[in-house]
Amino acid sequence: MVAPLPQQTQQDFKERGFSRRQIGRIALVLGAGSVMAGMPWHKSRADTLPVGGIYPPGSILLNGNEFWTGPFPSALPAGQKALLNGNRYLTGQERQALVESAAAYDHISPDLITPWPGSSDPLCRTVISFCSPTQGLVTCDPTYETVWGVAEWLQIPLAKVPLRADNGYKADVRAMLKANPNAGMYYICSPNNPTGTVTPLADIAWLARHIPPNAVLVVDEAYLHFCNAPSAVSLLGSCRNIIVLRTFSKLFGMAGLRLGLSIAHPALHEKMMRYDGIYQTTMLSVPAAVIGTDSLKDPAEVTKRRSETRKNRKTMQECLSHYGVRTIPSEANMLMADWRKSPDAITAAFAQNHVIIGRSWSIWPTCSRISVGSTDDVQVFCKAMESVASLL
Ligand SMILES: Cc1ncc(COP(=O)(O)O)c(C=O)c1O
C-alpha cells in the first residue's frame, strides 16, 4: 500500500507537466525506491533478482557484482555492538559520525553528504526530482538500467547513447548532449556497469558545463573504489550541478546491509528531499551506518580488496581469452564477455556447473556480464569454462 503524495508535492509535479496518472506512478517509485526486487521498473533485471532466493545452495554467484566476502573486518566489532543494541532507532550521532567519516575519506565538507539505505533510492529519486515529461533523461548504452526503468515507467523521454569501441567504451559526452540538449538529467556511471570502463573527469566536467542551467549530471561511482580514477567530487566546487552517488554494496561488501551516499550541493539535496526523502535518510540501519563509518577509516582494506579484484579479474580474463572469448578491458569487478552467439545455452551450462553468470543488455545481445569472484570462485569458474568451451 503506497500513501498518496501530499497536495503541495502533487502541485509541484503538475506544474512540471506530469499527468495525474504519472503522479500516481511517482508515488509508487518513492514508496519503493529503496526496494530492488519486484518493482515494475526493475523488470529487465529478473535474471539477477531476488539474489539468494532462487539458486541452489553453494552456487558461485558471479551475477550481481557483489563483493565475494562481507564487511571490512576492522568494522565488525562496532557492527556487532550495534547489532546487540538493535532495539534502538538510529540516533543523530551515528548518522553524523557516518557523514563525518565519509567527508574525511573524500576530503570534502560534511554539508555535501547525505546517507541512504543503498544508492537505489537516490538513483530513482534523481529522475523524479530533475526530469519531467518535457525534460528527459540521457544515458549511455549499455549502462546500469535503474534510471531507464524509472524513466520508462513515468513515460519521461529517454535517450540512450551507444558506447563505442573506437571511443574506448567511455561515455561520449558530446553525443550525449546532442541526443537531447534540453534534458533534465544526464547519467554517467564511471566505472560503467557493465563494461567497467572509466569516463575521464575532463569529459564529465565538459558535460556539466554544457547541460541546461536547471539540469543535473548524475555520476554513479558505485565501482570507483575498484580503480585508481579520481572522483567527480573534485568537480563539485566548480560544477554545482553534479550529483555523485556511492554505495557500500560493492567493494565494501555490504549489499545486504543497505548503505549508500549522495554527494552534492545542499540545494540539489533539498530538491531530492521534497518528496519525503528525509524519512529515508533518517531511518538507516544502525549496524549498516556504524560499519560504514568504520570501513571508511580503513583505506588499507580498500587497497587490498582492489588489488585482489584486479588479480582475479586478470585470471578470469586470461581464461576467457584462452578459449577465444573477447572481453572489454575493465577497471571494476566485472567483465563483459562476448560469446558471439546467444548466451542462453552458455549461461545454462555454467549453472549446471554451479556458476551463475550475469545478464546481457539488448544492445549487445551476445555478451554476458560476469562479476569477479574470490580466488576460489575463479578456480571454479575456470574449471566450468572447460565444459562450456564445447558450446563456443
Ligand atoms: C552502477 C550501480 N549503481 C547503483 C547500484 C545500486 O546499488 P545499491 O542500491 O545496492 O546501493 C548498483 C547495483 O548493482 C549499480 O551497479
GROMACS .gro file of C-alpha atoms and ligand atoms in nm:
model
  408
    1MET     CA    1   0.000   0.000   0.000
    2VAL     CA    2   0.153   0.332  -0.107
    3ALA     CA    3   0.038   0.657   0.058
    4PRO     CA    4  -0.072   0.932  -0.183
    5LEU     CA    5   0.168   1.225  -0.218
    6PRO     CA    6   0.087   1.543  -0.020
    7GLN     CA    7  -0.116   1.809  -0.205
    8GLN     CA    8   0.176   2.053  -0.229
    9THR     CA    9   0.401   1.785  -0.379
   10GLN     CA   10   0.131   1.687  -0.628
   11GLN     CA   11   0.101   2.054  -0.729
   12ASP     CA   12   0.477   2.069  -0.788
   13PHE     CA   13   0.458   1.769  -1.022
   14LYS     CA   14   0.157   1.915  -1.205
   15GLU     CA   15   0.348   2.237  -1.267
   16ARG     CA   16   0.632   2.034  -1.414
   17GLY     CA   17   0.389   1.880  -1.663
   18PHE     CA   18   0.320   1.538  -1.508
   19SER     CA   19  -0.030   1.394  -1.558
   20ARG     CA   20  -0.241   1.253  -1.272
   21ARG     CA   21  -0.152   0.900  -1.385
   22GLN     CA   22   0.222   0.979  -1.386
   23ILE     CA   23   0.195   1.135  -1.038
   24GLY     CA   24   0.032   0.814  -0.915
   25ARG     CA   25   0.323   0.620  -1.057
   26ILE     CA   26   0.576   0.857  -0.894
   27ALA     CA   27   0.421   0.774  -0.555
   28LEU     CA   28   0.495   0.409  -0.623
   29VAL     CA   29   0.859   0.480  -0.715
   30LEU     CA   30   0.911   0.685  -0.399
   31GLY     CA   31   0.739   0.426  -0.184
   32ALA     CA   32   0.969   0.156  -0.309
   33GLY     CA   33   1.281   0.334  -0.432
   34SER     CA   34   1.500   0.152  -0.186
   35VAL     CA   35   1.346  -0.186  -0.262
   36MET     CA   36   1.516  -0.350  -0.555
   37ALA     CA   37   1.314  -0.658  -0.637
   38GLY     CA   38   0.980  -0.693  -0.797
   39MET     CA   39   0.910  -0.332  -0.894
   40PRO     CA   40   0.791  -0.270  -1.249
   41TRP     CA   41   1.095  -0.059  -1.342
   42HIS     CA   42   1.324  -0.345  -1.245
   43LYS     CA   43   1.156  -0.600  -1.470
   44SER     CA   44   1.458  -0.618  -1.700
   45ARG     CA   45   1.667  -0.739  -1.407
   46ALA     CA   46   1.467  -1.054  -1.339
   47ASP     CA   47   1.775  -1.267  -1.414
   48THR     CA   48   1.962  -1.146  -1.108
   49LEU     CA   49   1.683  -1.087  -0.858
   50PRO     CA   50   1.592  -1.180  -0.597
   51VAL     CA   51   1.956  -1.258  -0.520
   52GLY     CA   52   1.993  -1.555  -0.291
   53GLY     CA   53   1.640  -1.691  -0.324
   54ILE     CA   54   1.649  -1.895  -0.641
   55TYR     CA   55   1.992  -2.050  -0.681
   56PRO     CA   56   2.090  -2.390  -0.545
   57PRO     CA   57   2.283  -2.354  -0.218
   58GLY     CA   58   2.655  -2.343  -0.279
   59SER     CA   59   2.628  -2.172  -0.619
   60ILE     CA   60   2.913  -1.940  -0.712
   61LEU     CA   61   2.737  -1.608  -0.766
   62LEU     CA   62   2.912  -1.412  -1.040
   63ASN     CA   63   2.595  -1.230  -1.145
   64GLY     CA   64   2.528  -0.940  -0.908
   65ASN     CA   65   2.861  -0.752  -0.889
   66GLU     CA   66   2.862  -0.805  -0.513
   67PHE     CA   67   3.192  -0.848  -0.331
   68TRP     CA   68   3.273  -1.214  -0.256
   69THR     CA   69   3.303  -1.158   0.118
   70GLY     CA   70   3.137  -0.946   0.384
   71PRO     CA   71   3.212  -0.612   0.550
   72PHE     CA   72   3.561  -0.494   0.646
   73PRO     CA   73   3.696  -0.697   0.943
   74SER     CA   74   3.808  -0.373   1.110
   75ALA     CA   75   3.446  -0.253   1.119
   76LEU     CA   76   3.295  -0.570   1.262
   77PRO     CA   77   3.349  -0.507   1.638
   78ALA     CA   78   3.148  -0.183   1.616
   79GLY     CA   79   2.890  -0.356   1.395
   80GLN     CA   80   2.847  -0.643   1.643
   81LYS     CA   81   2.794  -0.394   1.924
   82ALA     CA   82   2.537  -0.212   1.713
   83LEU     CA   83   2.354  -0.541   1.648
   84LEU     CA   84   2.324  -0.601   2.023
   85ASN     CA   85   2.172  -0.253   2.053
   86GLY     CA   86   1.941  -0.319   1.758
   87ASN     CA   87   1.636  -0.244   1.973
   88ARG     CA   88   1.718   0.129   1.934
   89TYR     CA   89   1.648   0.351   1.636
   90LEU     CA   90   1.931   0.539   1.465
   91THR     CA   91   2.039   0.845   1.658
   92GLY     CA   92   2.172   1.171   1.519
   93GLN     CA   93   2.519   1.079   1.649
   94GLU     CA   94   2.554   0.765   1.438
   95ARG     CA   95   2.433   0.943   1.127
   96GLN     CA   96   2.666   1.235   1.196
   97ALA     CA   97   2.963   1.001   1.254
   98LEU     CA   98   2.896   0.836   0.916
   99VAL     CA   99   2.873   1.171   0.738
  100GLU     CA  100   3.196   1.292   0.902
  101SER     CA  101   3.378   0.971   0.820
  102ALA     CA  102   3.265   0.997   0.454
  103ALA     CA  103   3.366   1.365   0.443
  104ALA     CA  104   3.714   1.283   0.579
  105TYR     CA  105   3.753   0.998   0.328
  106ASP     CA  106   3.688   1.233   0.034
  107HIS     CA  107   3.836   1.550   0.192
  108ILE     CA  108   3.509   1.739   0.147
  109SER     CA  109   3.264   1.926   0.366
  110PRO     CA  110   3.009   1.712   0.556
  111ASP     CA  111   2.739   1.950   0.426
  112LEU     CA  112   2.768   1.785   0.085
  113ILE     CA  113   2.689   1.432   0.205
  114THR     CA  114   2.355   1.257   0.251
  115PRO     CA  115   2.342   0.887   0.352
  116TRP     CA  116   2.075   0.648   0.222
  117PRO     CA  117   1.982   0.283   0.261
  118GLY     CA  118   2.179   0.200  -0.058
  119SER     CA  119   2.206   0.413  -0.370
  120SER     CA  120   1.894   0.281  -0.546
  121ASP     CA  121   1.665   0.527  -0.371
  122PRO     CA  122   1.865   0.840  -0.464
  123LEU     CA  123   1.907   0.698  -0.815
  124CYS     CA  124   1.528   0.670  -0.862
  125ARG     CA  125   1.477   1.000  -0.682
  126THR     CA  126   1.709   1.199  -0.910
  127VAL     CA  127   1.498   1.105  -1.214
  128ILE     CA  128   1.183   1.215  -1.032
  129SER     CA  129   1.340   1.535  -0.900
  130PHE     CA  130   1.508   1.663  -1.216
  131CYS     CA  131   1.330   1.507  -1.517
  132SER     CA  132   0.978   1.574  -1.642
  133PRO     CA  133   0.767   1.497  -1.949
  134THR     CA  134   0.946   1.788  -2.120
  135GLN     CA  135   1.297   1.747  -1.972
  136GLY     CA  136   1.409   1.392  -2.034
  137LEU     CA  137   1.692   1.162  -1.930
  138VAL     CA  138   2.014   1.091  -2.126
  139THR     CA  139   2.239   0.791  -2.054
  140CYS     CA  140   2.490   0.565  -2.226
  141ASP     CA  141   2.400   0.221  -2.355
  142PRO     CA  142   2.480  -0.025  -2.210
  143THR     CA  143   2.475   0.111  -1.858
  144TYR     CA  144   2.308   0.040  -1.522
  145GLU     CA  145   1.938   0.030  -1.601
  146THR     CA  146   1.759   0.155  -1.288
  147VAL     CA  147   1.724   0.510  -1.423
  148TRP     CA  148   1.594   0.374  -1.756
  149GLY     CA  149   1.329   0.178  -1.573
  150VAL     CA  150   1.207   0.482  -1.380
  151ALA     CA  151   1.201   0.699  -1.696
  152GLU     CA  152   1.007   0.435  -1.890
  153TRP     CA  153   0.768   0.377  -1.602
  154LEU     CA  154   0.695   0.752  -1.585
  155GLN     CA  155   0.700   0.797  -1.966
  156ILE     CA  156   0.980   1.052  -1.947
  157PRO     CA  157   1.174   1.098  -2.276
  158LEU     CA  158   1.479   0.870  -2.267
  159ALA     CA  159   1.785   0.894  -2.495
  160LYS     CA  160   2.047   0.618  -2.486
  161VAL     CA  161   2.383   0.688  -2.650
  162PRO     CA  162   2.570   0.370  -2.754
  163LEU     CA  163   2.919   0.308  -2.617
  164ARG     CA  164   3.168   0.255  -2.898
  165ALA     CA  165   3.490   0.057  -2.930
  166ASP     CA  166   3.656   0.347  -3.116
  167ASN     CA  167   3.592   0.566  -2.810
  168GLY     CA  168   3.730   0.307  -2.565
  169TYR     CA  169   3.372   0.237  -2.442
  170LYS     CA  170   3.377   0.567  -2.249
  171ALA     CA  171   3.073   0.792  -2.229
  172ASP     CA  172   3.066   1.008  -2.544
  173VAL     CA  173   2.965   1.326  -2.365
  174ARG     CA  174   2.928   1.536  -2.680
  175ALA     CA  175   2.694   1.277  -2.830
  176MET     CA  176   2.502   1.268  -2.502
  177LEU     CA  177   2.439   1.641  -2.514
  178LYS     CA  178   2.345   1.622  -2.882
  179ALA     CA  179   2.100   1.337  -2.812
  180ASN     CA  180   1.893   1.578  -2.602
  181PRO     CA  181   2.032   1.927  -2.538
  182ASN     CA  182   1.730   2.007  -2.319
  183ALA     CA  183   1.724   1.709  -2.082
  184GLY     CA  184   1.669   1.738  -1.707
  185MET     CA  185   1.925   1.474  -1.615
  186TYR     CA  186   2.237   1.322  -1.770
  187TYR     CA  187   2.361   0.997  -1.613
  188ILE     CA  188   2.718   0.865  -1.631
  189CYS     CA  189   2.822   0.552  -1.444
  190SER     CA  190   3.202   0.553  -1.404
  191PRO     CA  191   3.345   0.293  -1.396
  192ASN     CA  192   3.045   0.187  -1.601
  193ASN     CA  193   2.828  -0.110  -1.518
  194PRO     CA  194   2.852  -0.344  -1.719
  195THR     CA  195   3.173  -0.252  -1.908
  196GLY     CA  196   3.394  -0.142  -1.617
  197THR     CA  197   3.521   0.147  -1.831
  198VAL     CA  198   3.607   0.487  -1.683
  199THR     CA  199   3.495   0.820  -1.831
  200PRO     CA  200   3.770   1.083  -1.781
  201LEU     CA  201   3.699   1.366  -1.539
  202ALA     CA  202   3.765   1.622  -1.814
  203ASP     CA  203   3.472   1.479  -2.015
  204ILE     CA  204   3.246   1.480  -1.709
  205ALA     CA  205   3.342   1.844  -1.641
  206TRP     CA  206   3.273   1.935  -2.007
  207LEU     CA  207   2.924   1.787  -1.991
  208ALA     CA  208   2.849   1.957  -1.658
  209ARG     CA  209   2.941   2.291  -1.814
  210HIS     CA  210   2.722   2.244  -2.121
  211ILE     CA  211   2.393   2.099  -1.990
  212PRO     CA  212   2.089   2.328  -1.939
  213PRO     CA  213   2.105   2.554  -1.631
  214ASN     CA  214   1.835   2.362  -1.441
  215ALA     CA  215   1.962   2.013  -1.534
  216VAL     CA  216   2.189   1.784  -1.331
  217LEU     CA  217   2.468   1.544  -1.416
  218VAL     CA  218   2.450   1.232  -1.200
  219VAL     CA  219   2.782   1.048  -1.174
  220ASP     CA  220   2.728   0.700  -1.035
  221GLU     CA  221   3.053   0.591  -0.869
  222ALA     CA  222   2.930   0.255  -0.737
  223TYR     CA  223   3.251   0.093  -0.865
  224LEU     CA  224   3.501   0.377  -0.817
  225HIS     CA  225   3.681   0.204  -0.530
  226PHE     CA  226   3.794  -0.075  -0.764
  227CYS     CA  227   4.008   0.161  -0.972
  228ASN     CA  228   4.251   0.448  -0.925
  229ALA     CA  229   4.048   0.703  -1.122
  230PRO     CA  230   3.980   1.037  -0.949
  231SER     CA  231   3.629   1.101  -0.821
  232ALA     CA  232   3.390   1.357  -0.967
  233VAL     CA  233   3.358   1.503  -0.614
  234SER     CA  234   3.667   1.707  -0.704
  235LEU     CA  235   3.446   1.892  -0.956
  236LEU     CA  236   3.177   1.993  -0.708
  237GLY     CA  237   3.349   2.325  -0.632
  238SER     CA  238   3.328   2.440  -0.993
  239CYS     CA  239   3.023   2.243  -1.114
  240ARG     CA  240   2.733   2.288  -0.875
  241ASN     CA  241   2.505   2.074  -1.093
  242ILE     CA  242   2.682   1.740  -1.031
  243ILE     CA  243   2.542   1.470  -0.801
  244VAL     CA  244   2.782   1.187  -0.714
  245LEU     CA  245   2.639   0.857  -0.594
  246ARG     CA  246   2.830   0.595  -0.394
  247THR     CA  247   2.729   0.263  -0.249
  248PHE     CA  248   2.869   0.028   0.014
  249SER     CA  249   2.717  -0.266  -0.179
  250LYS     CA  250   3.026  -0.343  -0.387
  251LEU     CA  251   3.387  -0.330  -0.260
  252PHE     CA  252   3.268  -0.265   0.099
  253GLY     CA  253   3.080  -0.599   0.099
  254MET     CA  254   2.755  -0.458   0.239
  255ALA     CA  255   2.491  -0.518  -0.033
  256GLY     CA  256   2.257  -0.691   0.212
  257LEU     CA  257   2.313  -0.429   0.482
  258ARG     CA  258   2.196  -0.140   0.257
  259LEU     CA  259   2.403   0.177   0.275
  260GLY     CA  260   2.482   0.444   0.017
  261LEU     CA  261   2.569   0.812  -0.012
  262SER     CA  262   2.480   1.100  -0.237
  263ILE     CA  263   2.731   1.384  -0.257
  264ALA     CA  264   2.607   1.717  -0.393
  265HIS     CA  265   2.544   2.080  -0.310
  266PRO     CA  266   2.274   2.118  -0.042
  267ALA     CA  267   2.036   2.292  -0.287
  268LEU     CA  268   2.025   1.977  -0.502
  269HIS     CA  269   1.972   1.755  -0.199
  270GLU     CA  270   1.690   1.983  -0.090
  271LYS     CA  271   1.520   1.924  -0.425
  272MET     CA  272   1.562   1.548  -0.383
  273MET     CA  273   1.410   1.569  -0.033
  274ARG     CA  274   1.088   1.742  -0.144
  275TYR     CA  275   0.920   1.404  -0.171
  276ASP     CA  276   0.977   1.271   0.181
  277GLY     CA  277   1.343   1.190   0.127
  278ILE     CA  278   1.411   1.295   0.486
  279TYR     CA  279   1.239   0.981   0.608
  280GLN     CA  280   1.471   0.754   0.408
  281THR     CA  281   1.791   0.923   0.520
  282THR     CA  282   1.697   0.933   0.889
  283MET     CA  283   1.581   0.570   0.907
  284LEU     CA  284   1.906   0.395   0.821
  285SER     CA  285   2.000   0.056   0.958
  286VAL     CA  286   2.215   0.122   1.266
  287PRO     CA  287   2.462  -0.165   1.208
  288ALA     CA  288   2.499  -0.054   0.844
  289ALA     CA  289   2.570   0.306   0.944
  290VAL     CA  290   2.822   0.202   1.209
  291ILE     CA  291   3.001  -0.049   0.986
  292GLY     CA  292   3.011   0.205   0.702
  293THR     CA  293   3.160   0.467   0.935
  294ASP     CA  294   3.448   0.242   1.045
  295SER     CA  295   3.508   0.098   0.696
  296LEU     CA  296   3.582   0.443   0.559
  297LYS     CA  297   3.857   0.475   0.821
  298ASP     CA  298   4.036   0.173   0.676
  299PRO     CA  299   4.180   0.274   0.336
  300ALA     CA  300   4.432  -0.014   0.353
  301GLU     CA  301   4.142  -0.263   0.319
  302VAL     CA  302   4.014  -0.070   0.016
  303THR     CA  303   4.356  -0.105  -0.147
  304LYS     CA  304   4.377  -0.476  -0.054
  305ARG     CA  305   4.033  -0.557  -0.200
  306ARG     CA  306   4.109  -0.354  -0.510
  307SER     CA  307   4.430  -0.543  -0.583
  308GLU     CA  308   4.272  -0.885  -0.511
  309THR     CA  309   3.991  -0.797  -0.751
  310ARG     CA  310   4.241  -0.688  -1.015
  311LYS     CA  311   4.439  -1.014  -0.981
  312ASN     CA  312   4.126  -1.232  -1.001
  313ARG     CA  313   3.984  -1.031  -1.289
  314LYS     CA  314   4.307  -1.086  -1.482
  315THR     CA  315   4.287  -1.464  -1.425
  316MET     CA  316   3.925  -1.470  -1.547
  317GLN     CA  317   4.007  -1.254  -1.845
  318GLU     CA  318   4.302  -1.478  -1.941
  319CYS     CA  319   4.086  -1.788  -1.904
  320LEU     CA  320   3.818  -1.643  -2.134
  321SER     CA  321   4.080  -1.528  -2.380
  322HIS     CA  322   4.233  -1.879  -2.381
  323TYR     CA  323   3.900  -2.003  -2.523
  324GLY     CA  324   3.885  -1.718  -2.774
  325VAL     CA  325   3.628  -1.514  -2.582
  326ARG     CA  326   3.686  -1.142  -2.615
  327THR     CA  327   3.636  -0.915  -2.311
  328ILE     CA  328   3.633  -0.538  -2.274
  329PRO     CA  329   3.925  -0.406  -2.061
  330SER     CA  330   3.758  -0.339  -1.727
  331GLU     CA  331   3.859  -0.134  -1.423
  332ALA     CA  332   3.585  -0.273  -1.197
  333ASN     CA  333   3.475  -0.608  -1.052
  334MET     CA  334   3.309  -0.727  -1.373
  335LEU     CA  335   3.392  -0.836  -1.724
  336MET     CA  336   3.176  -0.814  -2.035
  337ALA     CA  337   3.238  -1.135  -2.231
  338ASP     CA  338   3.138  -1.160  -2.597
  339TRP     CA  339   3.037  -1.518  -2.686
  340ARG     CA  340   2.948  -1.411  -3.044
  341LYS     CA  341   2.620  -1.603  -3.007
  342SER     CA  342   2.320  -1.605  -2.774
  343PRO     CA  343   2.442  -1.658  -2.415
  344ASP     CA  344   2.137  -1.869  -2.316
  345ALA     CA  345   2.292  -2.216  -2.355
  346ILE     CA  346   2.624  -2.090  -2.213
  347THR     CA  347   2.456  -1.940  -1.906
  348ALA     CA  348   2.269  -2.268  -1.852
  349ALA     CA  349   2.591  -2.470  -1.888
  350PHE     CA  350   2.763  -2.252  -1.628
  351ALA     CA  351   2.465  -2.300  -1.394
  352GLN     CA  352   2.495  -2.678  -1.434
  353ASN     CA  353   2.850  -2.632  -1.309
  354HIS     CA  354   2.717  -2.430  -1.012
  355VAL     CA  355   2.838  -2.097  -1.155
  356ILE     CA  356   2.577  -1.823  -1.200
  357ILE     CA  357   2.689  -1.561  -1.452
  358GLY     CA  358   2.520  -1.228  -1.518
  359ARG     CA  359   2.283  -1.084  -1.771
  360SER     CA  360   2.303  -0.932  -2.122
  361TRP     CA  361   2.198  -0.589  -2.244
  362SER     CA  362   1.977  -0.577  -2.553
  363ILE     CA  363   2.224  -0.352  -2.739
  364TRP     CA  364   2.487  -0.627  -2.710
  365PRO     CA  365   2.281  -0.948  -2.709
  366THR     CA  366   2.581  -1.179  -2.748
  367CYS     CA  367   2.760  -1.051  -2.437
  368SER     CA  368   2.724  -1.151  -2.071
  369ARG     CA  369   2.839  -0.958  -1.769
  370ILE     CA  370   3.042  -1.175  -1.533
  371SER     CA  371   3.131  -1.049  -1.185
  372VAL     CA  372   3.478  -1.107  -1.046
  373GLY     CA  373   3.484  -1.361  -0.764
  374SER     CA  374   3.729  -1.472  -0.498
  375THR     CA  375   4.040  -1.671  -0.590
  376ASP     CA  376   3.845  -1.994  -0.514
  377ASP     CA  377   3.544  -1.875  -0.718
  378VAL     CA  378   3.773  -1.801  -1.009
  379GLN     CA  379   3.912  -2.155  -0.995
  380VAL     CA  380   3.560  -2.298  -1.016
  381PHE     CA  381   3.479  -2.056  -1.299
  382CYS     CA  382   3.786  -2.163  -1.498
  383LYS     CA  383   3.703  -2.531  -1.443
  384ALA     CA  384   3.343  -2.464  -1.561
  385MET     CA  385   3.486  -2.298  -1.873
  386GLU     CA  386   3.628  -2.639  -1.973
  387SER     CA  387   3.271  -2.774  -2.007
  388VAL     CA  388   3.130  -2.453  -2.154
  389ALA     CA  389   3.401  -2.445  -2.421
  390SER     CA  390   3.225  -2.716  -2.625
  391LEU     CA  391   2.940  -2.470  -2.684
  392LEU     CA  392   3.159  -2.191  -2.821
  393LIG     C1  393   2.600   0.134  -1.104
  393LIG     C2  394   2.515   0.096  -0.989
  393LIG     N1  395   2.455   0.193  -0.920
  393LIG     C3  396   2.376   0.165  -0.816
  393LIG     C4  397   2.353   0.035  -0.778
  393LIG     C5  398   2.257   0.011  -0.666
  393LIG     O1  399   2.319  -0.036  -0.557
  393LIG     P1  400   2.262  -0.028  -0.408
  393LIG     O2  401   2.120   0.014  -0.411
  393LIG     O3  402   2.283  -0.164  -0.355
  393LIG     O4  403   2.346   0.077  -0.341
  393LIG     C6  404   2.414  -0.070  -0.846
  393LIG     C7  405   2.392  -0.210  -0.808
  393LIG     O5  406   2.422  -0.303  -0.876
  393LIG     C8  407   2.498  -0.038  -0.956
  393LIG     O6  408   2.559  -0.133  -1.028
   0.00000   0.00000   0.00000
